[in-house]
Amino acid sequence: MITVITSIFAVLMALFVLFIRMRSAKKPATAKKIILPPIFMSTGALMFIHPFFRVSGFQIIEALLVGMFFSIFLIKTSSFEVRDDKIYLKRSKAFVFILIGLLIVRIIMKSFLSSHIDIGELSGMFWILAFGMIVPWRISMYRSFQKVQHKLNGSNNNVLT
């Protein structure tokens, strides 16, 4: 039952991410908007204070590796473009399908693993997986943003000269 509830929550979070992503593509990107989500998410690590959520070293490595693998798909669908001398996140039709695909894989994994791993440990592992996915993705986005910003500033300086 708890697995079903957490899966429903995961679907709601995915819909929220899609909504935020669609809105953010309409506004100029900033370094702050790219960096803050993983910082805010990091507060979730406080869950590991409670023994119910603690995971083994092997589970940490396993969840991080899966998260970093999943981040590749998000990285590939996140790029920036310059419009009206401002940097915007490019809309990607593939992003929606990738996010839904990752969600389906995550729900299948959770359903399978819930019969083998305690729900507290599993919750901790999936938080680590999500954190392991968002951090590389956001680092990549930040580096890409900086490159576009550098080119934009360089081209603006050339125009003024």
PDB file of C-alpha atoms in Angstrom:
ATOM      1  CA  MET A   1       0.000   0.000   0.000  1.00  0.00           C
ATOM      2  CA  ILE A   2       2.800   2.444   0.919  1.00  0.00           C
ATOM      3  CA  THR A   3       4.497   1.691  -2.410  1.00  0.00           C
ATOM      4  CA  VAL A   4       1.314   2.705  -4.252  1.00  0.00           C
ATOM      5  CA  ILE A   5       1.044   5.939  -2.264  1.00  0.00           C
ATOM      6  CA  THR A   6       4.683   6.848  -2.891  1.00  0.00           C
ATOM      7  CA  SER A   7       4.280   5.996  -6.589  1.00  0.00           C
ATOM      8  CA  ILE A   8       1.288   8.333  -6.818  1.00  0.00           C
ATOM      9  CA  PHE A   9       3.397  10.997  -5.116  1.00  0.00           C
ATOM     10  CA  ALA A  10       6.166  10.380  -7.690  1.00  0.00           C
ATOM     11  CA  VAL A  11       3.660  10.897 -10.532  1.00  0.00           C
ATOM     12  CA  LEU A  12       2.480  14.158  -8.957  1.00  0.00           C
ATOM     13  CA  MET A  13       6.086  15.326  -8.576  1.00  0.00           C
ATOM     14  CA  ALA A  14       6.783  14.472 -12.232  1.00  0.00           C
ATOM     15  CA  LEU A  15       3.764  16.519 -13.306  1.00  0.00           C
ATOM     16  CA  PHE A  16       5.035  19.368 -11.133  1.00  0.00           C
ATOM     17  CA  VAL A  17       8.491  19.164 -12.771  1.00  0.00           C
ATOM     18  CA  LEU A  18       6.890  19.229 -16.237  1.00  0.00           C
ATOM     19  CA  PHE A  19       4.820  22.263 -15.275  1.00  0.00           C
ATOM     20  CA  ILE A  20       7.864  24.091 -13.864  1.00  0.00           C
ATOM     21  CA  ARG A  21       9.964  23.174 -16.920  1.00  0.00           C
ATOM     22  CA  MET A  22       7.305  24.507 -19.309  1.00  0.00           C
ATOM     23  CA  ARG A  23       7.025  27.756 -17.337  1.00  0.00           C
ATOM     24  CA  SER A  24      10.768  28.204 -17.030  1.00  0.00           C
ATOM     25  CA  ALA A  25      11.209  27.986 -20.806  1.00  0.00           C
ATOM     26  CA  LYS A  26       9.145  31.180 -21.106  1.00  0.00           C
ATOM     27  CA  LYS A  27      11.425  33.183 -18.809  1.00  0.00           C
ATOM     28  CA  PRO A  28      15.144  33.901 -19.163  1.00  0.00           C
ATOM     29  CA  ALA A  29      17.395  31.433 -17.387  1.00  0.00           C
ATOM     30  CA  THR A  30      19.703  32.516 -14.601  1.00  0.00           C
ATOM     31  CA  ALA A  31      22.515  30.772 -12.767  1.00  0.00           C
ATOM     32  CA  LYS A  32      20.475  31.039  -9.559  1.00  0.00           C
ATOM     33  CA  LYS A  33      17.505  29.195 -11.097  1.00  0.00           C
ATOM     34  CA  ILE A  34      19.823  26.404 -12.189  1.00  0.00           C
ATOM     35  CA  ILE A  35      21.780  26.040  -8.945  1.00  0.00           C
ATOM     36  CA  LEU A  36      19.051  26.397  -6.305  1.00  0.00           C
ATOM     37  CA  PRO A  37      16.957  23.206  -6.909  1.00  0.00           C
ATOM     38  CA  PRO A  38      19.719  20.764  -5.866  1.00  0.00           C
ATOM     39  CA  ILE A  39      20.519  22.960  -2.864  1.00  0.00           C
ATOM     40  CA  PHE A  40      16.871  22.921  -1.789  1.00  0.00           C
ATOM     41  CA  MET A  41      16.664  19.184  -2.407  1.00  0.00           C
ATOM     42  CA  SER A  42      19.763  18.581  -0.293  1.00  0.00           C
ATOM     43  CA  THR A  43      17.748  19.335   2.834  1.00  0.00           C
ATOM     44  CA  GLY A  44      16.084  15.964   2.238  1.00  0.00           C
ATOM     45  CA  ALA A  45      19.318  14.331   3.410  1.00  0.00           C
ATOM     46  CA  LEU A  46      18.119  15.105   6.922  1.00  0.00           C
ATOM     47  CA  MET A  47      15.914  12.028   6.549  1.00  0.00           C
ATOM     48  CA  PHE A  48      19.023   9.923   7.158  1.00  0.00           C
ATOM     49  CA  ILE A  49      19.184  11.156  10.746  1.00  0.00           C
ATOM     50  CA  HIS A  50      16.342   8.746  11.428  1.00  0.00           C
ATOM     51  CA  PRO A  51      17.532   5.103  11.456  1.00  0.00           C
ATOM     52  CA  PHE A  52      14.433   4.016   9.482  1.00  0.00           C
ATOM     53  CA  PHE A  53      15.868   5.596   6.301  1.00  0.00           C
ATOM     54  CA  ARG A  54      19.532   4.614   6.645  1.00  0.00           C
ATOM     55  CA  VAL A  55      21.071   2.654   3.804  1.00  0.00           C
ATOM     56  CA  SER A  56      24.252   0.633   3.446  1.00  0.00           C
ATOM     57  CA  GLY A  57      27.335   1.873   1.632  1.00  0.00           C
ATOM     58  CA  PHE A  58      26.630  -0.501  -1.250  1.00  0.00           C
ATOM     59  CA  GLN A  59      23.058   0.816  -1.548  1.00  0.00           C
ATOM     60  CA  ILE A  60      24.359   4.402  -1.612  1.00  0.00           C
ATOM     61  CA  ILE A  61      26.788   3.613  -4.443  1.00  0.00           C
ATOM     62  CA  GLU A  62      24.147   1.638  -6.335  1.00  0.00           C
ATOM     63  CA  ALA A  63      21.537   4.424  -6.067  1.00  0.00           C
ATOM     64  CA  LEU A  64      24.057   7.123  -7.020  1.00  0.00           C
ATOM     65  CA  LEU A  65      25.212   5.202 -10.102  1.00  0.00           C
ATOM     66  CA  VAL A  66      21.632   4.639 -11.282  1.00  0.00           C
ATOM     67  CA  GLY A  67      20.822   8.312 -10.659  1.00  0.00           C
ATOM     68  CA  MET A  68      23.887   9.462 -12.589  1.00  0.00           C
ATOM     69  CA  PHE A  69      22.958   7.126 -15.447  1.00  0.00           C
ATOM     70  CA  PHE A  70      19.437   8.569 -15.536  1.00  0.00           C
ATOM     71  CA  SER A  71      20.876  12.094 -15.517  1.00  0.00           C
ATOM     72  CA  ILE A  72      22.433  11.443 -18.929  1.00  0.00           C
ATOM     73  CA  PHE A  73      18.973  11.498 -20.511  1.00  0.00           C
ATOM     74  CA  LEU A  74      18.089  14.788 -18.822  1.00  0.00           C
ATOM     75  CA  ILE A  75      21.432  16.315 -19.786  1.00  0.00           C
ATOM     76  CA  LYS A  76      20.923  15.359 -23.436  1.00  0.00           C
ATOM     77  CA  THR A  77      17.554  17.141 -23.543  1.00  0.00           C
ATOM     78  CA  SER A  78      18.605  20.338 -21.762  1.00  0.00           C
ATOM     79  CA  SER A  79      20.169  23.125 -23.769  1.00  0.00           C
ATOM     80  CA  PHE A  80      19.998  26.879 -23.983  1.00  0.00           C
ATOM     81  CA  GLU A  81      19.357  29.394 -26.711  1.00  0.00           C
ATOM     82  CA  VAL A  82      19.687  33.160 -26.987  1.00  0.00           C
ATOM     83  CA  ARG A  83      16.564  35.196 -27.724  1.00  0.00           C
ATOM     84  CA  ASP A  84      16.441  38.983 -27.502  1.00  0.00           C
ATOM     85  CA  ASP A  85      19.915  39.055 -25.900  1.00  0.00           C
ATOM     86  CA  LYS A  86      18.721  36.777 -23.077  1.00  0.00           C
ATOM     87  CA  ILE A  87      19.396  33.108 -22.415  1.00  0.00           C
ATOM     88  CA  TYR A  88      16.424  30.715 -22.411  1.00  0.00           C
ATOM     89  CA  LEU A  89      16.113  27.007 -21.785  1.00  0.00           C
ATOM     90  CA  LYS A  90      15.322  25.388 -25.124  1.00  0.00           C
ATOM     91  CA  ARG A  91      12.057  23.497 -25.257  1.00  0.00           C
ATOM     92  CA  SER A  92      12.556  19.813 -25.920  1.00  0.00           C
ATOM     93  CA  LYS A  93       9.725  17.506 -26.922  1.00  0.00           C
ATOM     94  CA  ALA A  94      11.904  14.563 -25.915  1.00  0.00           C
ATOM     95  CA  PHE A  95      12.166  15.863 -22.317  1.00  0.00           C
ATOM     96  CA  VAL A  96       8.522  15.031 -21.585  1.00  0.00           C
ATOM     97  CA  PHE A  97       8.888  11.490 -22.910  1.00  0.00           C
ATOM     98  CA  ILE A  98      12.180  10.958 -21.101  1.00  0.00           C
ATOM     99  CA  LEU A  99      10.744  12.207 -17.812  1.00  0.00           C
ATOM    100  CA  ILE A 100       7.723   9.920 -18.196  1.00  0.00           C
ATOM    101  CA  GLY A 101       9.994   7.021 -19.161  1.00  0.00           C
ATOM    102  CA  LEU A 102      12.214   7.602 -16.126  1.00  0.00           C
ATOM    103  CA  LEU A 103       9.124   7.755 -13.940  1.00  0.00           C
ATOM    104  CA  ILE A 104       7.832   4.433 -15.304  1.00  0.00           C
ATOM    105  CA  VAL A 105      11.236   2.792 -14.793  1.00  0.00           C
ATOM    106  CA  ARG A 106      11.363   4.194 -11.269  1.00  0.00           C
ATOM    107  CA  ILE A 107       7.884   2.868 -10.411  1.00  0.00           C
ATOM    108  CA  ILE A 108       8.751  -0.574 -11.808  1.00  0.00           C
ATOM    109  CA  MET A 109      12.010  -0.604  -9.846  1.00  0.00           C
ATOM    110  CA  LYS A 110      10.229   0.474  -6.672  1.00  0.00           C
ATOM    111  CA  SER A 111       7.536  -2.191  -7.108  1.00  0.00           C
ATOM    112  CA  PHE A 112      10.123  -4.913  -7.619  1.00  0.00           C
ATOM    113  CA  LEU A 113      12.535  -3.763  -4.917  1.00  0.00           C
ATOM    114  CA  SER A 114       9.829  -3.173  -2.296  1.00  0.00           C
ATOM    115  CA  SER A 115       9.496  -6.927  -1.862  1.00  0.00           C
ATOM    116  CA  HIS A 116      13.252  -7.281  -1.202  1.00  0.00           C
ATOM    117  CA  ILE A 117      14.245  -4.075   0.609  1.00  0.00           C
ATOM    118  CA  ASP A 118      12.702  -2.440   3.663  1.00  0.00           C
ATOM    119  CA  ILE A 119      10.512   0.546   2.723  1.00  0.00           C
ATOM    120  CA  GLY A 120      12.615   2.974   4.774  1.00  0.00           C
ATOM    121  CA  GLU A 121      15.839   1.900   3.096  1.00  0.00           C
ATOM    122  CA  LEU A 122      14.091   1.977  -0.275  1.00  0.00           C
ATOM    123  CA  SER A 123      12.900   5.528   0.369  1.00  0.00           C
ATOM    124  CA  GLY A 124      16.440   6.535   1.234  1.00  0.00           C
ATOM    125  CA  MET A 125      17.787   4.834  -1.878  1.00  0.00           C
ATOM    126  CA  PHE A 126      15.282   6.600  -4.136  1.00  0.00           C
ATOM    127  CA  TRP A 127      16.113   9.964  -2.576  1.00  0.00           C
ATOM    128  CA  ILE A 128      19.801   9.259  -3.269  1.00  0.00           C
ATOM    129  CA  LEU A 129      18.895   8.175  -6.820  1.00  0.00           C
ATOM    130  CA  ALA A 130      16.979  11.425  -7.391  1.00  0.00           C
ATOM    131  CA  PHE A 131      19.787  13.511  -5.902  1.00  0.00           C
ATOM    132  CA  GLY A 132      22.332  11.586  -7.963  1.00  0.00           C
ATOM    133  CA  MET A 133      20.257  12.449 -11.015  1.00  0.00           C
ATOM    134  CA  ILE A 134      19.585  16.140 -10.362  1.00  0.00           C
ATOM    135  CA  VAL A 135      23.100  17.174  -9.312  1.00  0.00           C
ATOM    136  CA  PRO A 136      24.958  16.060 -12.495  1.00  0.00           C
ATOM    137  CA  TRP A 137      22.076  17.377 -14.620  1.00  0.00           C
ATOM    138  CA  ARG A 138      22.166  20.798 -12.971  1.00  0.00           C
ATOM    139  CA  ILE A 139      25.978  20.957 -13.065  1.00  0.00           C
ATOM    140  CA  SER A 140      25.816  20.233 -16.783  1.00  0.00           C
ATOM    141  CA  MET A 141      23.097  22.851 -17.244  1.00  0.00           C
ATOM    142  CA  TYR A 142      25.150  25.403 -15.330  1.00  0.00           C
ATOM    143  CA  ARG A 143      28.251  24.763 -17.435  1.00  0.00           C
ATOM    144  CA  SER A 144      26.192  24.981 -20.626  1.00  0.00           C
ATOM    145  CA  PHE A 145      24.575  28.196 -19.385  1.00  0.00           C
ATOM    146  CA  GLN A 146      27.997  29.687 -18.645  1.00  0.00           C
ATOM    147  CA  LYS A 147      29.242  28.842 -22.159  1.00  0.00           C
ATOM    148  CA  VAL A 148      26.215  30.477 -23.769  1.00  0.00           C
ATOM    149  CA  GLN A 149      26.536  33.458 -21.445  1.00  0.00           C
ATOM    150  CA  HIS A 150      30.235  33.810 -22.300  1.00  0.00           C
ATOM    151  CA  LYS A 151      29.439  33.709 -26.040  1.00  0.00           C
ATOM    152  CA  LEU A 152      26.607  36.201 -25.566  1.00  0.00           C
ATOM    153  CA  ASN A 153      28.819  38.583 -23.600  1.00  0.00           C
ATOM    154  CA  GLY A 154      31.627  38.130 -26.132  1.00  0.00           C
ATOM    155  CA  SER A 155      29.365  38.853 -29.082  1.00  0.00           C
ATOM    156  CA  ASN A 156      27.881  41.878 -27.312  1.00  0.00           C
ATOM    157  CA  ASN A 157      31.376  43.224 -26.663  1.00  0.00           C
ATOM    158  CA  ASN A 158      32.308  42.738 -30.333  1.00  0.00           C
ATOM    159  CA  VAL A 159      29.220  44.645 -31.444  1.00  0.00           C
ATOM    160  CA  LEU A 160      30.116  47.569 -29.205  1.00  0.00           C
ATOM    161  CA  THR A 161      33.664  47.747 -30.469  1.00  0.00           C
TER     162      THR A 161
END
